[in-house]
Amino acid sequence: TVDGTALWADILETAQIGGTPKGGVRRLTLTEEDRQVRAWFTAACTSLGCTVTHDSMGNQFARRPGRDAGLPPITMGSHLDTQPTGGKFDGIVGVLGGLAVLRALHASGHETRHPIELINWTNEEGSRFAPAMLSSGVFAGVFTEQEALDKTDRDGIRFGDALAAIGYRGEPPCGQHPVAAYFELHIEQGPILEAEEKTIGVVTGVQGMRWYEVTLTGRDSHAGTTPMPMRADALLAAARIIEAVSAVALAHGPDAVGTVGLLENRPNSRNVVPGEVFFTIDLRHPNDAVVVAMETDLRGRIEQIVTDAGIALAMERVWDSPAVHFDPTCIASVRAATESFGYPARDIVSGAGHDAAYMARVAPTTMIFVPCAGGLSHNEAESAEPGDVAAGANVLLRAVLDADAR
Amino acid sequence: TVDGTALWADILETAQIGGTPKGGVRRLTLTEEDRQVRAWFTAACTSLGCTVTHDSMGNQFARRPGRDAGLPPITMGSHLDTQPTGGKFDGIVGVLGGLAVLRALHASGHETRHPIELINWTNEEGSRFAPAMLSSGVFAGVFTEQEALDKTDRDGIRFGDALAAIGYRGEPPCGQHPVAAYFELHIEQGPILEAEEKTIGVVTGVQGMRWYEVTLTGRDSHAGTTPMPMRADALLAAARIIEAVSAVALAHGPDAVGTVGLLENRPNSRNVVPGEVFFTIDLRHPNDAVVVAMETDLRGRIEQIVTDAGIALAMERVWDSPAVHFDPTCIASVRAATESFGYPARDIVSGAGHDAAYMARVAPTTMIFVPCAGGLSHNEAESAEPGDVAAGANVLLRAVLDADAR
Ligand SMILES: NC(=O)NCCC(=O)O
Ligand SMILES: NC(=O)NCCC(=O)O
């Protein structure tokens, strides 16, 4: 089993890097804080006898040699970047749980057949650079490296330039790297495991998700002199669309969700009727056909709203990540590991996107979930129990060894 | 009469200071652009034999001596600051029209009884520092100087510090300065004069207006994993309030307006249900009793919305500028001047706030409106006809001379 105390200490130590007064973490991808936590990762893995490299997308790989150098590695991983007001666990538990596995192997001197590799993926969150899971996406061939490097944040800074600026644009091209299996430990980020008092979620897949960017163009005008019927108020139209996104989610069953998370209002002055609004939409459902139906429904409502309001619409789907079904053999390894410890468990579908969703395209892949308090995530108050995190890392360890023995 | 060609040239010349690619002006108060236009103003007035000073709020006063040094000045004025995406005319026509009056007096060598004074008021727009008309408000005793200096912009910069930084924190305390009369020329900023083919609006008053700041606090959470019924989405609640502000305006007759002009969403990330939204509300009506009724109506709707959504509300009225009725004698001077030129004219109530609204508390005051294209203002495409602007300045000149002769 893993050293749960050391694992918890690692979580608290890395939480200092970008730590917020409210106990959360602000460690946006490719910032100075990201650079610091990457250096921490390299030092920690090196001290356990691993070789640490990074590829052209900045993904970090810590490799522990196996008996048979010709075999592809069995990999574990997740991400160390966070949301602007993120927590100490999202992504971090997967990387540091993997570190705990490496530590256990190192301490016991256990020799595996395959090399064992721990990966820290760049820009999983998708908050600074859309979409999410960008670099595992390049690894899996979903995006080209060039399109990823050319993504810009809301200040217009290029991904490639930010990557070079923190010194993590590596030589080896991203993705030229066969993988025997990929296991990702993560907090659930939802309320189910806690509510049902389960320690482990055996993750069978990831729901489908689509992201959109919308720009509404009306006409700036004076808030005091422009009669209501003469206005072309882009923010009022945006407000109606925000309501429609919620209505569409509610109309497509209890598993559908829809969110407007980012909005920029222009010129953003108290006495100016807003002339332009930019915002994003996130639609998700475990069934891809329902995601398609939600989009059709929403587009119809949006057309009606902008037509009625006399507002010009530009709407683009910027990301489409279909539902994923994980590898039955990997799932079986996780289930067996969970049962061997006697942890209360249930099967679960992930509501969040994860690097595992893209890794599943190029390697046998699955995930292990542990509960988080109140199902709360993407929040500075995100919280998990040390015992649950250690249990997840134990399952990760046994699943990796099971895959190695196969 | 004034030199309309020189006046138009002044408008085009100052429009370079903060000029935008779309032909508008971005000259927010107390910025480097504001400093430049103030220096331009000083040079222009000095060349016409005026003495230019500024007070502790940065208000600039260009004084042309009169025959009787003991008499208080007859004043003209408006502002040279603009909205973030403002036009070439809002405020500017009043200052440069006053300059055209000074130029005409200078050219003719006409000696007035009173000193004649042209004022450039600081922060009329209220876009960078709320509320609007802040420094004429201090002049008129509506706000204390200290509360004005302590106002902060959305980046937390203090008004007093920004004023000192551009070198316009003057020695003379703002407001210790008797005024015989105040006349302000302005574009209408609304559609009425143009629609009725009038050259001059004889302004009888200003409608009532109130500003509010609202902070909604919900709970940041994951856009993919948080079921719709478990959300506390501050942006969705804000969207409903934006709709309610519009509904309240529509419910209180054709003269009521309501606007949400500024909105900040947090943490503003595509895959985070927004946990906090800050926004402003602007309510106006020519009748103060209706403004009160609109506020009551709106507060009721907002309470209902936040209660239903499980969102915490903090709402503050940050500005209350009651309806203003201008001075009958000043209005008569404007009417007589207009008739003497034979300009088509009508009486009008201002939908926008103006420094004249506060000056009316301490001096006989009125305003002169000229049409603007499509009634469009607070927009880079704001436009007015040279002939109309010159006509307005002519009326300003005769009204000032009429007041001087009284
Ligand atoms: N795990 C996680 O929060 N990933 C971010 C991508 C998403 O929005 O689901
Ligand atoms: N004239 C003008 O646009 N003033 C700004 C104050 C207001 O919002 O009415």
mmCIF file of N, CA and C in Angstrom, chain B residues 309-375:
data_model
loop_
_atom_site.group_PDB
_atom_site.id
_atom_site.type_symbol
_atom_site.label_atom_id
_atom_site.label_comp_id
_atom_site.label_asym_id
_atom_site.label_seq_id
_atom_site.Cartn_x
_atom_site.Cartn_y
_atom_site.Cartn_z
ATOM 1 N N ALA B 309 -33.595 31.535 -6.341
ATOM 2 C CA ALA B 309 -32.341 30.963 -6.850
ATOM 3 C C ALA B 309 -31.370 30.593 -5.734
ATOM 4 N N GLY B 310 -31.712 30.951 -4.501
ATOM 5 C CA GLY B 310 -30.792 30.646 -3.393
ATOM 6 C C GLY B 310 -29.496 31.427 -3.475
ATOM 7 N N ILE B 311 -29.629 32.672 -3.844
ATOM 8 C CA ILE B 311 -28.464 33.535 -4.064
ATOM 9 C C ILE B 311 -28.503 34.660 -3.020
ATOM 10 N N ALA B 312 -27.326 35.002 -2.475
ATOM 11 C CA ALA B 312 -27.256 36.123 -1.515
ATOM 12 C C ALA B 312 -27.140 37.439 -2.275
ATOM 13 N N LEU B 313 -27.883 38.434 -1.789
ATOM 14 C CA LEU B 313 -27.977 39.729 -2.469
ATOM 15 C C LEU B 313 -27.395 40.838 -1.606
ATOM 16 N N ALA B 314 -26.547 41.682 -2.232
ATOM 17 C CA ALA B 314 -26.171 42.957 -1.610
ATOM 18 C C ALA B 314 -26.455 44.025 -2.648
ATOM 19 N N MET B 315 -27.343 44.955 -2.317
ATOM 20 C CA MET B 315 -27.751 45.977 -3.279
ATOM 21 C C MET B 315 -27.705 47.327 -2.596
ATOM 22 N N GLU B 316 -27.046 48.268 -3.253
ATOM 23 C CA GLU B 316 -26.880 49.589 -2.656
ATOM 24 C C GLU B 316 -27.239 50.662 -3.684
ATOM 25 N N ARG B 317 -28.017 51.649 -3.263
ATOM 26 C CA ARG B 317 -28.253 52.802 -4.123
ATOM 27 C C ARG B 317 -27.043 53.724 -3.948
ATOM 28 N N VAL B 318 -26.284 53.930 -5.009
ATOM 29 C CA VAL B 318 -25.050 54.709 -4.881
ATOM 30 C C VAL B 318 -25.205 56.127 -5.414
ATOM 31 N N TRP B 319 -26.344 56.417 -6.042
ATOM 32 C CA TRP B 319 -26.533 57.769 -6.584
ATOM 33 C C TRP B 319 -28.018 58.041 -6.717
ATOM 34 N N ASP B 320 -28.411 59.233 -6.327
ATOM 35 C CA ASP B 320 -29.800 59.652 -6.470
ATOM 36 C C ASP B 320 -29.766 61.111 -6.921
ATOM 37 N N SER B 321 -30.078 61.327 -8.177
ATOM 38 C CA SER B 321 -30.084 62.680 -8.723
ATOM 39 C C SER B 321 -31.525 63.014 -9.121
ATOM 40 N N PRO B 322 -32.232 63.763 -8.250
ATOM 41 C CA PRO B 322 -33.657 64.025 -8.513
ATOM 42 C C PRO B 322 -33.849 64.879 -9.769
ATOM 43 N N ALA B 323 -35.063 64.904 -10.270
ATOM 44 C CA ALA B 323 -35.399 65.737 -11.424
ATOM 45 C C ALA B 323 -35.079 67.204 -11.121
ATOM 46 N N VAL B 324 -34.644 67.901 -12.154
ATOM 47 C CA VAL B 324 -34.227 69.300 -12.007
ATOM 48 C C VAL B 324 -35.109 70.176 -12.893
ATOM 49 N N HIS B 325 -35.500 71.367 -12.383
ATOM 50 C CA HIS B 325 -36.234 72.339 -13.186
ATOM 51 C C HIS B 325 -35.365 73.576 -13.301
ATOM 52 N N PHE B 326 -35.033 73.938 -14.526
ATOM 53 C CA PHE B 326 -34.088 75.041 -14.723
ATOM 54 C C PHE B 326 -34.726 76.399 -14.449
ATOM 55 N N ASP B 327 -33.868 77.407 -14.387
ATOM 56 C CA ASP B 327 -34.258 78.762 -13.999
ATOM 57 C C ASP B 327 -35.061 79.463 -15.109
ATOM 58 N N PRO B 328 -36.263 79.951 -14.788
ATOM 59 C CA PRO B 328 -37.130 80.560 -15.824
ATOM 60 C C PRO B 328 -36.462 81.730 -16.533
ATOM 61 N N THR B 329 -35.701 82.543 -15.825
ATOM 62 C CA THR B 329 -35.060 83.706 -16.460
ATOM 63 C C THR B 329 -34.002 83.253 -17.462
ATOM 64 N N CYS B 330 -33.186 82.261 -17.066
ATOM 65 C CA CYS B 330 -32.174 81.726 -17.991
ATOM 66 C C CYS B 330 -32.853 81.092 -19.199
ATOM 67 N N ILE B 331 -33.936 80.343 -18.941
ATOM 68 C CA ILE B 331 -34.676 79.717 -20.048
ATOM 69 C C ILE B 331 -35.191 80.806 -20.998
ATOM 70 N N ALA B 332 -35.687 81.900 -20.415
ATOM 71 C CA ALA B 332 -36.197 83.007 -21.241
ATOM 72 C C ALA B 332 -35.082 83.605 -22.097
ATOM 73 N N SER B 333 -33.873 83.709 -21.532
ATOM 74 C CA SER B 333 -32.736 84.223 -22.312
ATOM 75 C C SER B 333 -32.456 83.309 -23.505
ATOM 76 N N VAL B 334 -32.498 82.005 -23.275
ATOM 77 C CA VAL B 334 -32.235 81.044 -24.361
ATOM 78 C C VAL B 334 -33.346 81.117 -25.407
ATOM 79 N N ARG B 335 -34.579 81.221 -24.942
ATOM 80 C CA ARG B 335 -35.705 81.271 -25.868
ATOM 81 C C ARG B 335 -35.619 82.534 -26.736
ATOM 82 N N ALA B 336 -35.289 83.650 -26.083
ATOM 83 C CA ALA B 336 -35.181 84.919 -26.822
ATOM 84 C C ALA B 336 -34.052 84.860 -27.840
ATOM 85 N N ALA B 337 -32.924 84.286 -27.435
ATOM 86 C CA ALA B 337 -31.781 84.175 -28.344
ATOM 87 C C ALA B 337 -32.150 83.308 -29.549
ATOM 88 N N THR B 338 -32.812 82.196 -29.258
ATOM 89 C CA THR B 338 -33.218 81.273 -30.332
ATOM 90 C C THR B 338 -34.137 81.984 -31.317
ATOM 91 N N GLU B 339 -35.110 82.707 -30.769
ATOM 92 C CA GLU B 339 -36.081 83.413 -31.628
ATOM 93 C C GLU B 339 -35.391 84.494 -32.451
ATOM 94 N N SER B 340 -34.395 85.166 -31.846
ATOM 95 C CA SER B 340 -33.720 86.251 -32.562
ATOM 96 C C SER B 340 -33.024 85.728 -33.815
ATOM 97 N N PHE B 341 -32.598 84.460 -33.776
ATOM 98 C CA PHE B 341 -31.969 83.857 -34.962
ATOM 99 C C PHE B 341 -32.989 83.186 -35.875
ATOM 100 N N GLY B 342 -34.188 82.989 -35.345
ATOM 101 C CA GLY B 342 -35.210 82.293 -36.133
ATOM 102 C C GLY B 342 -34.990 80.801 -36.261
ATOM 103 N N TYR B 343 -34.204 80.212 -35.347
ATOM 104 C CA TYR B 343 -33.971 78.760 -35.409
ATOM 105 C C TYR B 343 -35.234 78.008 -35.016
ATOM 106 N N PRO B 344 -35.572 76.936 -35.748
ATOM 107 C CA PRO B 344 -36.669 76.069 -35.302
ATOM 108 C C PRO B 344 -36.302 75.442 -33.955
ATOM 109 N N ALA B 345 -37.231 75.497 -33.008
ATOM 110 C CA ALA B 345 -36.886 75.073 -31.637
ATOM 111 C C ALA B 345 -38.080 74.434 -30.961
ATOM 112 N N ARG B 346 -37.814 73.705 -29.896
ATOM 113 C CA ARG B 346 -38.879 73.209 -29.024
ATOM 114 C C ARG B 346 -38.330 73.070 -27.607
ATOM 115 N N ASP B 347 -39.227 73.060 -26.635
ATOM 116 C CA ASP B 347 -38.829 72.787 -25.262
ATOM 117 C C ASP B 347 -38.543 71.290 -25.123
ATOM 118 N N ILE B 348 -37.626 70.952 -24.215
ATOM 119 C CA ILE B 348 -37.240 69.548 -24.084
ATOM 120 C C ILE B 348 -36.729 69.305 -22.665
ATOM 121 N N VAL B 349 -36.927 68.087 -22.187
ATOM 122 C CA VAL B 349 -36.365 67.666 -20.894
ATOM 123 C C VAL B 349 -35.191 66.742 -21.185
ATOM 124 N N SER B 350 -34.088 66.936 -20.481
ATOM 125 C CA SER B 350 -32.907 66.114 -20.735
ATOM 126 C C SER B 350 -33.046 64.722 -20.130
ATOM 127 N N GLY B 351 -32.744 63.728 -20.935
ATOM 128 C CA GLY B 351 -32.704 62.352 -20.441
ATOM 129 C C GLY B 351 -31.368 62.021 -19.796
ATOM 130 N N ALA B 352 -30.345 62.750 -20.186
ATOM 131 C CA ALA B 352 -29.011 62.541 -19.624
ATOM 132 C C ALA B 352 -28.793 63.492 -18.465
ATOM 133 N N GLY B 353 -27.936 63.108 -17.561
ATOM 134 C CA GLY B 353 -27.486 64.011 -16.515
ATOM 135 C C GLY B 353 -26.436 64.954 -17.075
ATOM 136 N N HIS B 354 -26.349 66.148 -16.497
ATOM 137 C CA HIS B 354 -25.371 67.143 -16.968
ATOM 138 C C HIS B 354 -24.889 67.941 -15.771
ATOM 139 N N ASP B 355 -23.702 68.534 -15.909
ATOM 140 C CA ASP B 355 -23.193 69.378 -14.826
ATOM 141 C C ASP B 355 -24.186 70.480 -14.484
ATOM 142 N N ALA B 356 -24.966 70.913 -15.481
ATOM 143 C CA ALA B 356 -25.996 71.928 -15.252
ATOM 144 C C ALA B 356 -27.008 71.489 -14.191
ATOM 145 N N ALA B 357 -27.222 70.168 -14.078
ATOM 146 C CA ALA B 357 -28.199 69.684 -13.093
ATOM 147 C C ALA B 357 -27.735 70.035 -11.682
ATOM 148 N N TYR B 358 -26.431 69.961 -11.444
ATOM 149 C CA TYR B 358 -25.928 70.337 -10.123
ATOM 150 C C TYR B 358 -25.723 71.845 -9.997
ATOM 151 N N MET B 359 -25.262 72.500 -11.083
ATOM 152 C CA MET B 359 -25.088 73.953 -11.037
ATOM 153 C C MET B 359 -26.401 74.660 -10.733
ATOM 154 N N ALA B 360 -27.520 74.033 -11.147
ATOM 155 C CA ALA B 360 -28.843 74.639 -10.907
ATOM 156 C C ALA B 360 -29.134 74.813 -9.419
ATOM 157 N N ARG B 361 -28.383 74.083 -8.570
ATOM 158 C CA ARG B 361 -28.609 74.216 -7.127
ATOM 159 C C ARG B 361 -27.961 75.467 -6.552
ATOM 160 N N VAL B 362 -26.970 76.026 -7.257
ATOM 161 C CA VAL B 362 -26.229 77.152 -6.687
ATOM 162 C C VAL B 362 -26.239 78.393 -7.573
ATOM 163 N N ALA B 363 -26.855 78.319 -8.752
ATOM 164 C CA ALA B 363 -26.867 79.475 -9.653
ATOM 165 C C ALA B 363 -28.036 79.353 -10.621
ATOM 166 N N PRO B 364 -28.556 80.471 -11.119
ATOM 167 C CA PRO B 364 -29.543 80.401 -12.196
ATOM 168 C C PRO B 364 -28.895 79.677 -13.382
ATOM 169 N N THR B 365 -29.565 78.644 -13.851
ATOM 170 C CA THR B 365 -28.934 77.719 -14.804
ATOM 171 C C THR B 365 -29.922 77.277 -15.867
ATOM 172 N N THR B 366 -29.411 77.075 -17.083
ATOM 173 C CA THR B 366 -30.170 76.284 -18.051
ATOM 174 C C THR B 366 -29.234 75.709 -19.103
ATOM 175 N N MET B 367 -29.843 75.012 -20.080
ATOM 176 C CA MET B 367 -29.068 74.344 -21.123
ATOM 177 C C MET B 367 -29.666 74.612 -22.493
ATOM 178 N N ILE B 368 -28.829 74.380 -23.497
ATOM 179 C CA ILE B 368 -29.224 74.487 -24.908
ATOM 180 C C ILE B 368 -28.855 73.164 -25.580
ATOM 181 N N PHE B 369 -29.824 72.542 -26.250
ATOM 182 C CA PHE B 369 -29.527 71.286 -26.958
ATOM 183 C C PHE B 369 -29.488 71.522 -28.458
ATOM 184 N N VAL B 370 -28.608 70.752 -29.107
ATOM 185 C CA VAL B 370 -28.635 70.658 -30.573
ATOM 186 C C VAL B 370 -28.797 69.191 -30.940
ATOM 187 N N PRO B 371 -29.329 68.907 -32.150
ATOM 188 C CA PRO B 371 -29.603 67.504 -32.509
ATOM 189 C C PRO B 371 -28.318 66.697 -32.733
ATOM 190 N N CYS B 372 -28.434 65.389 -32.575
ATOM 191 C CA CYS B 372 -27.346 64.493 -32.995
ATOM 192 C C CYS B 372 -27.966 63.366 -33.812
ATOM 193 N N ALA B 373 -27.152 62.804 -34.726
ATOM 194 C CA ALA B 373 -27.680 61.854 -35.726
ATOM 195 C C ALA B 373 -28.288 60.625 -35.057
ATOM 196 N N GLY B 374 -29.526 60.360 -35.389
ATOM 197 C CA GLY B 374 -30.207 59.173 -34.888
ATOM 198 C C GLY B 374 -30.390 59.165 -33.380
ATOM 199 N N GLY B 375 -30.115 60.281 -32.732
ATOM 200 C CA GLY B 375 -30.211 60.322 -31.272
ATOM 201 C C GLY B 375 -29.127 59.497 -30.590
#
